PDB file of C-alpha atoms in Angstrom:
ATOM      1  CA  MET H  85      -0.422   0.403  -0.228  1.00  0.00           C
ATOM      2  CA  THR H  86       1.105   3.213  -0.809  1.00  0.00           C
ATOM      3  CA  THR H  87       1.331   6.036   1.702  1.00  0.00           C
ATOM      4  CA  ASP H  88      -1.620   8.062   0.450  1.00  0.00           C
ATOM      5  CA  GLU H  89      -3.779   4.867   0.476  1.00  0.00           C
ATOM      6  CA  GLN H  90      -3.019   4.390   4.572  1.00  0.00           C
ATOM      7  CA  PHE H  91      -3.649   7.661   5.120  1.00  0.00           C
ATOM      8  CA  GLU H  92      -7.015   7.531   4.519  1.00  0.00           C
ATOM      9  CA  GLN H  93      -7.407   4.055   5.279  1.00  0.00           C
ATOM     10  CA  ALA H  94      -6.166   5.505   8.179  1.00  0.00           C
ATOM     11  CA  MET H  95      -8.511   8.699   8.136  1.00  0.00           C
ATOM     12  CA  ALA H  96     -11.390   6.763   7.104  1.00  0.00           C
ATOM     13  CA  CYS H  97     -11.440   4.940  10.651  1.00  0.00           C
ATOM     14  CA  CYS H  98     -10.726   8.212  12.863  1.00  0.00           C
ATOM     15  CA  ARG H  99     -13.574  10.108  10.203  1.00  0.00           C
ATOM     16  CA  GLU H 100     -16.035   6.752  11.783  1.00  0.00           C
ATOM     17  CA  ILE H 101     -15.023   7.720  15.123  1.00  0.00           C
ATOM     18  CA  PHE H 102     -16.430  11.268  14.755  1.00  0.00           C
ATOM     19  CA  ALA H 103     -18.917  10.469  12.440  1.00  0.00           C
ATOM     20  CA  LYS H 104     -20.465   8.427  15.606  1.00  0.00           C
ATOM     21  CA  LYS H 105     -19.427  10.432  18.065  1.00  0.00           C
ATOM     22  CA  LEU H 106     -21.860  13.271  16.688  1.00  0.00           C
ATOM     23  CA  LYS H 107     -24.086  11.114  16.738  1.00  0.00           C
ATOM     24  CA  ASP H 108     -24.008  10.424  20.399  1.00  0.00           C
ATOM     25  CA  TYR H 109     -23.489  13.941  20.908  1.00  0.00           C
ATOM     26  CA  GLY H 110     -23.924  16.500  17.787  1.00  0.00           C
ATOM     27  CA  ALA H 111     -21.411  18.655  17.655  1.00  0.00           C
ATOM     28  CA  SER H 112     -21.306  19.902  21.282  1.00  0.00           C
ATOM     29  CA  TRP H 113     -17.843  20.751  20.836  1.00  0.00           C
ATOM     30  CA  ARG H 114     -18.453  23.915  18.517  1.00  0.00           C
ATOM     31  CA  ILE H 115     -19.197  24.911  22.643  1.00  0.00           C
ATOM     32  CA  MET H 116     -14.690  25.007  23.071  1.00  0.00           C
ATOM     33  CA  ARG H 117     -11.850  27.555  22.164  1.00  0.00           C
ATOM     34  CA  PRO H 118      -8.885  26.718  20.434  1.00  0.00           C
ATOM     35  CA  SER H 119      -6.796  26.229  23.405  1.00  0.00           C
ATOM     36  CA  SER H 120      -9.016  23.963  25.413  1.00  0.00           C
ATOM     37  CA  ILE H 121      -8.878  21.932  22.013  1.00  0.00           C
ATOM     38  CA  THR H 122      -5.058  22.101  22.616  1.00  0.00           C
ATOM     39  CA  ASP H 123      -5.256  21.553  26.094  1.00  0.00           C
ATOM     40  CA  GLN H 124      -7.044  18.181  24.981  1.00  0.00           C
ATOM     41  CA  ILE H 125      -4.981  16.925  22.618  1.00  0.00           C
ATOM     42  CA  PHE H 126      -1.694  18.452  25.218  1.00  0.00           C
ATOM     43  CA  ILE H 127      -4.180  15.352  27.342  1.00  0.00           C
ATOM     44  CA  LYS H 128      -4.226  12.870  24.547  1.00  0.00           C
ATOM     45  CA  ALA H 129      -0.433  12.767  23.601  1.00  0.00           C
ATOM     46  CA  LYS H 130       0.618  13.071  27.266  1.00  0.00           C
ATOM     47  CA  ARG H 131      -0.981   9.551  27.798  1.00  0.00           C
ATOM     48  CA  VAL H 132       0.328   7.960  24.725  1.00  0.00           C
ATOM     49  CA  ARG H 133       3.417   9.291  26.334  1.00  0.00           C
ATOM     50  CA  THR H 134       2.945   7.730  29.673  1.00  0.00           C
ATOM     51  CA  LEU H 135       1.795   4.510  27.803  1.00  0.00           C
ATOM     52  CA  GLU H 136       4.907   4.574  25.597  1.00  0.00           C
ATOM     53  CA  THR H 137       7.462   5.317  28.410  1.00  0.00           C
ATOM     54  CA  THR H 138       6.225   2.639  31.227  1.00  0.00           C
ATOM     55  CA  GLY H 139       3.566   0.441  28.950  1.00  0.00           C
ATOM     56  CA  CYS H 140       1.290   0.382  32.285  1.00  0.00           C
ATOM     57  CA  ALA H 141      -2.058   1.884  31.531  1.00  0.00           C
ATOM     58  CA  MET H 142      -4.852   2.003  34.342  1.00  0.00           C
ATOM     59  CA  VAL H 143      -7.905   2.517  31.649  1.00  0.00           C
ATOM     60  CA  ASP H 144      -8.352  -0.123  29.019  1.00  0.00           C
ATOM     61  CA  GLU H 145      -7.536   1.642  26.286  1.00  0.00           C
ATOM     62  CA  GLY H 146      -4.997   1.789  24.243  1.00  0.00           C
ATOM     63  CA  ILE H 147      -2.438   4.222  22.049  1.00  0.00           C
ATOM     64  CA  LEU H 148      -4.593   3.912  18.917  1.00  0.00           C
ATOM     65  CA  PRO H 149      -7.548   5.548  20.187  1.00  0.00           C
ATOM     66  CA  GLU H 150      -6.082   8.216  22.044  1.00  0.00           C
ATOM     67  CA  LEU H 151      -4.278   8.531  18.338  1.00  0.00           C
ATOM     68  CA  MET H 152      -7.347   8.570  16.190  1.00  0.00           C
ATOM     69  CA  GLY H 153      -8.774  11.155  19.267  1.00  0.00           C
ATOM     70  CA  ILE H 154      -5.416  13.358  18.060  1.00  0.00           C
ATOM     71  CA  VAL H 155      -6.921  13.092  14.393  1.00  0.00           C
ATOM     72  CA  ASN H 156     -10.525  14.216  15.662  1.00  0.00           C
ATOM     73  CA  TYR H 157      -9.366  16.891  17.697  1.00  0.00           C
ATOM     74  CA  GLY H 158      -6.662  18.245  15.759  1.00  0.00           C
ATOM     75  CA  ILE H 159      -9.282  18.694  12.800  1.00  0.00           C
ATOM     76  CA  VAL H 160     -12.334  20.301  14.919  1.00  0.00           C
ATOM     77  CA  GLY H 161      -9.506  22.310  16.156  1.00  0.00           C
ATOM     78  CA  LEU H 162      -9.045  23.034  12.305  1.00  0.00           C
ATOM     79  CA  ILE H 163     -13.009  23.841  11.592  1.00  0.00           C
ATOM     80  CA  GLN H 164     -13.145  26.591  15.954  1.00  0.00           C
ATOM     81  CA  LEU H 165     -10.135  28.127  14.078  1.00  0.00           C
ATOM     82  CA  GLU H 166     -12.248  29.015  11.248  1.00  0.00           C
ATOM     83  CA  LYS H 167     -15.487  29.398  12.701  1.00  0.00           C
ATOM     84  CA  GLY H 168     -15.138  30.514  16.055  1.00  0.00           C
ATOM     85  CA  TYR H 169     -16.020  28.798  18.729  1.00  0.00           C
ATOM     86  CA  VAL H 170     -20.153  29.335  19.992  1.00  0.00           C
ATOM     87  CA  ASP H 171     -22.716  29.616  23.164  1.00  0.00           C
ATOM     88  CA  GLU H 172     -25.190  26.619  21.521  1.00  0.00           C
ATOM     89  CA  VAL H 173     -24.461  23.687  18.897  1.00  0.00           C
ATOM     90  CA  ASP H 174     -24.618  25.691  15.795  1.00  0.00           C
ATOM     91  CA  ILE H 175     -24.727  23.231  13.092  1.00  0.00           C
ATOM     92  CA  GLN H 176     -25.565  19.947  12.258  1.00  0.00           C
ATOM     93  CA  PRO H 177     -24.198  16.921  11.417  1.00  0.00           C
ATOM     94  CA  GLU H 178     -23.872  16.925   7.751  1.00  0.00           C
ATOM     95  CA  GLU H 179     -22.008  20.353   8.162  1.00  0.00           C
ATOM     96  CA  ALA H 180     -19.363  19.169  10.454  1.00  0.00           C
ATOM     97  CA  LEU H 181     -18.899  15.642   8.399  1.00  0.00           C
ATOM     98  CA  ALA H 182     -18.540  18.238   5.434  1.00  0.00           C
ATOM     99  CA  LEU H 183     -16.234  20.418   7.543  1.00  0.00           C
ATOM    100  CA  TYR H 184     -14.249  17.384   8.876  1.00  0.00           C
ATOM    101  CA  ASP H 185     -13.348  16.394   4.916  1.00  0.00           C
ATOM    102  CA  ARG H 186     -12.485  19.342   3.913  1.00  0.00           C
ATOM    103  CA  PHE H 187     -10.074  19.605   6.498  1.00  0.00           C
ATOM    104  CA  ALA H 188      -8.859  15.676   6.356  1.00  0.00           C
ATOM    105  CA  SER H 189      -8.226  16.497   2.235  1.00  0.00           C
ATOM    106  CA  GLU H 190      -6.093  19.433   2.671  1.00  0.00           C
ATOM    107  CA  ALA H 191      -3.542  17.756   5.639  1.00  0.00           C
ATOM    108  CA  ARG H 192      -3.796  15.220   3.045  1.00  0.00           C
ATOM    109  CA  SER H 193      -2.769  16.983   0.635  1.00  0.00           C
ATOM    110  CA  LEU H 194      -0.661  18.771   2.946  1.00  0.00           C
ATOM    111  CA  MET H 195       1.102  15.084   3.904  1.00  0.00           C
ATOM    112  CA  ILE H 196       1.608  14.599   0.175  1.00  0.00           C
ATOM    113  CA  ALA H 197       4.069  17.240  -0.092  1.00  0.00           C
ATOM    114  CA  LYS H 198       5.856  17.449   2.543  1.00  0.00           C
ATOM    115  CA  ASN H 199       6.075  13.011   2.398  1.00  0.00           C
ATOM    116  CA  HIS H 200       7.512  13.772  -1.287  1.00  0.00           C
ATOM    117  CA  ASP H 201      10.667  16.715   0.332  1.00  0.00           C
ATOM    118  CA  TYR H 202      11.217  14.194   3.044  1.00  0.00           C
ATOM    119  CA  ASN H 203      11.396  10.832   1.283  1.00  0.00           C
ATOM    120  CA  GLU H 204       9.072   9.042   3.811  1.00  0.00           C
ATOM    121  CA  ALA H 205      10.816   9.869   6.431  1.00  0.00           C
ATOM    122  CA  TRP H 206       8.316   9.045   8.883  1.00  0.00           C
ATOM    123  CA  ARG H 207       8.307   5.694   7.432  1.00  0.00           C
ATOM    124  CA  TRP H 208      12.204   4.768   8.878  1.00  0.00           C
ATOM    125  CA  MET H 209      11.535   7.612  12.913  1.00  0.00           C
ATOM    126  CA  ARG H 210      10.436   5.708  15.796  1.00  0.00           C
ATOM    127  CA  THR H 211       6.385   6.055  16.966  1.00  0.00           C
ATOM    128  CA  ALA H 212       7.533   7.510  20.088  1.00  0.00           C
ATOM    129  CA  SER H 213       9.081  10.439  18.080  1.00  0.00           C
ATOM    130  CA  TYR H 214       5.661  10.875  16.543  1.00  0.00           C
ATOM    131  CA  THR H 215       4.087  12.139  20.115  1.00  0.00           C
ATOM    132  CA  ASP H 216       6.975  13.773  20.763  1.00  0.00           C
ATOM    133  CA  PHE H 217       6.542  16.123  17.734  1.00  0.00           C
ATOM    134  CA  ILE H 218       2.897  16.480  18.595  1.00  0.00           C
ATOM    135  CA  LEU H 219       3.535  17.215  21.952  1.00  0.00           C
ATOM    136  CA  THR H 220       6.388  20.384  20.166  1.00  0.00           C
ATOM    137  CA  LYS H 221       3.613  21.923  18.138  1.00  0.00           C
ATOM    138  CA  VAL H 222       0.839  21.550  20.698  1.00  0.00           C
ATOM    139  CA  GLN H 223       3.090  23.486  23.260  1.00  0.00           C
ATOM    140  CA  ARG H 224       4.228  25.969  20.106  1.00  0.00           C
ATOM    141  CA  ALA H 225       0.401  26.131  19.284  1.00  0.00           C
ATOM    142  CA  LYS H 226       0.242  27.190  23.572  1.00  0.00           C
ATOM    143  CA  GLN H 227       2.932  29.540  23.460  1.00  0.00           C
ATOM    144  CA  ILE H 228       1.463  31.432  19.919  1.00  0.00           C
ATOM    145  CA  GLU H 229      -2.720  31.432  21.983  1.00  0.00           C
ATOM    146  CA  ASP H 230      -0.648  33.467  25.013  1.00  0.00           C
ATOM    147  CA  ASN H 231       0.313  34.761  22.301  1.00  0.00           C
ATOM    148  CA  ASP H 232      -2.547  36.497  21.855  1.00  0.00           C
ATOM    149  CA  GLY H 233      -2.528  34.281  18.057  1.00  0.00           C
ATOM    150  CA  GLN H 234       0.195  36.639  17.097  1.00  0.00           C
ATOM    151  CA  THR H 235       3.259  35.268  15.133  1.00  0.00           C
ATOM    152  CA  ILE H 236       6.642  37.292  14.046  1.00  0.00           C
ATOM    153  CA  ALA H 237       8.657  34.546  12.159  1.00  0.00           C
ATOM    154  CA  SER H 238       6.092  31.277  12.713  1.00  0.00           C
ATOM    155  CA  GLU H 239       3.475  29.713  11.149  1.00  0.00           C
ATOM    156  CA  GLY H 240       0.065  29.294  12.899  1.00  0.00           C
ATOM    157  CA  ILE H 241      -2.206  27.839  15.306  1.00  0.00           C
ATOM    158  CA  ASP H 242      -3.607  25.976  12.405  1.00  0.00           C
ATOM    159  CA  ALA H 243      -0.168  24.876  10.880  1.00  0.00           C
ATOM    160  CA  ASN H 244       0.565  23.300  14.724  1.00  0.00           C
ATOM    161  CA  TYR H 245      -3.026  21.843  14.228  1.00  0.00           C
ATOM    162  CA  MET H 246      -2.598  20.658  10.753  1.00  0.00           C
ATOM    163  CA  ASP H 247       1.177  18.887  11.824  1.00  0.00           C
ATOM    164  CA  MET H 248      -0.811  17.374  14.852  1.00  0.00           C
ATOM    165  CA  VAL H 249      -2.724  15.825  13.047  1.00  0.00           C
ATOM    166  CA  ASN H 250      -0.507  13.761  10.004  1.00  0.00           C
ATOM    167  CA  TYR H 251       1.585  13.335  12.558  1.00  0.00           C
ATOM    168  CA  ALA H 252      -0.821  11.113  14.864  1.00  0.00           C
ATOM    169  CA  VAL H 253      -2.143   9.830  11.433  1.00  0.00           C
ATOM    170  CA  PHE H 254       1.966   8.575  10.798  1.00  0.00           C
ATOM    171  CA  GLY H 255       1.221   6.585  14.789  1.00  0.00           C
ATOM    172  CA  ILE H 256      -2.052   5.555  13.083  1.00  0.00           C
ATOM    173  CA  ILE H 257      -0.657   3.766  10.344  1.00  0.00           C
ATOM    174  CA  LYS H 258       2.674   2.403  12.280  1.00  0.00           C
ATOM    175  CA  LEU H 259       0.509   0.283  15.252  1.00  0.00           C
ATOM    176  CA  THR H 260      -1.849  -0.765  12.470  1.00  0.00           C
ATOM    177  CA  GLU H 261       0.845  -2.143  10.091  1.00  0.00           C
TER     178      GLU H 261
END
């Protein structure tokens, strides 16, 4: 399978979970501010790192569901950055899925471009490095948020969310190969 095919397969699994949760909760995440989404991704990435370093879980969920959560929250973050947060849910599941698909497609396009330039370097990386990179991107996003979204020489929060999504997808691919 090509990287693109594997990416699409991993994203389809993440989308399926996203769609099921939309049925359960609606688009309740529309209430979340981007900083809360960044913190949610942080929690998931920290749990992955703990599982990687200790090998012990007190909650019966492994690394794979956490990586899928990072993908989905990363896309939610991108949606929230574009649409802003609200006090009451304002979109239907169909619109939420259309937005999800659009940002998943943008993440895929970015992955294809970077994967070409880096010559599939991700395939030779350790999966723990993806976790560290996600945590680094979270710290960058938090700093940009603390700077009211302003950067001097760096990409914005959206670029960091995109990278978090792509690193998490690489982790999903590696864990399911």
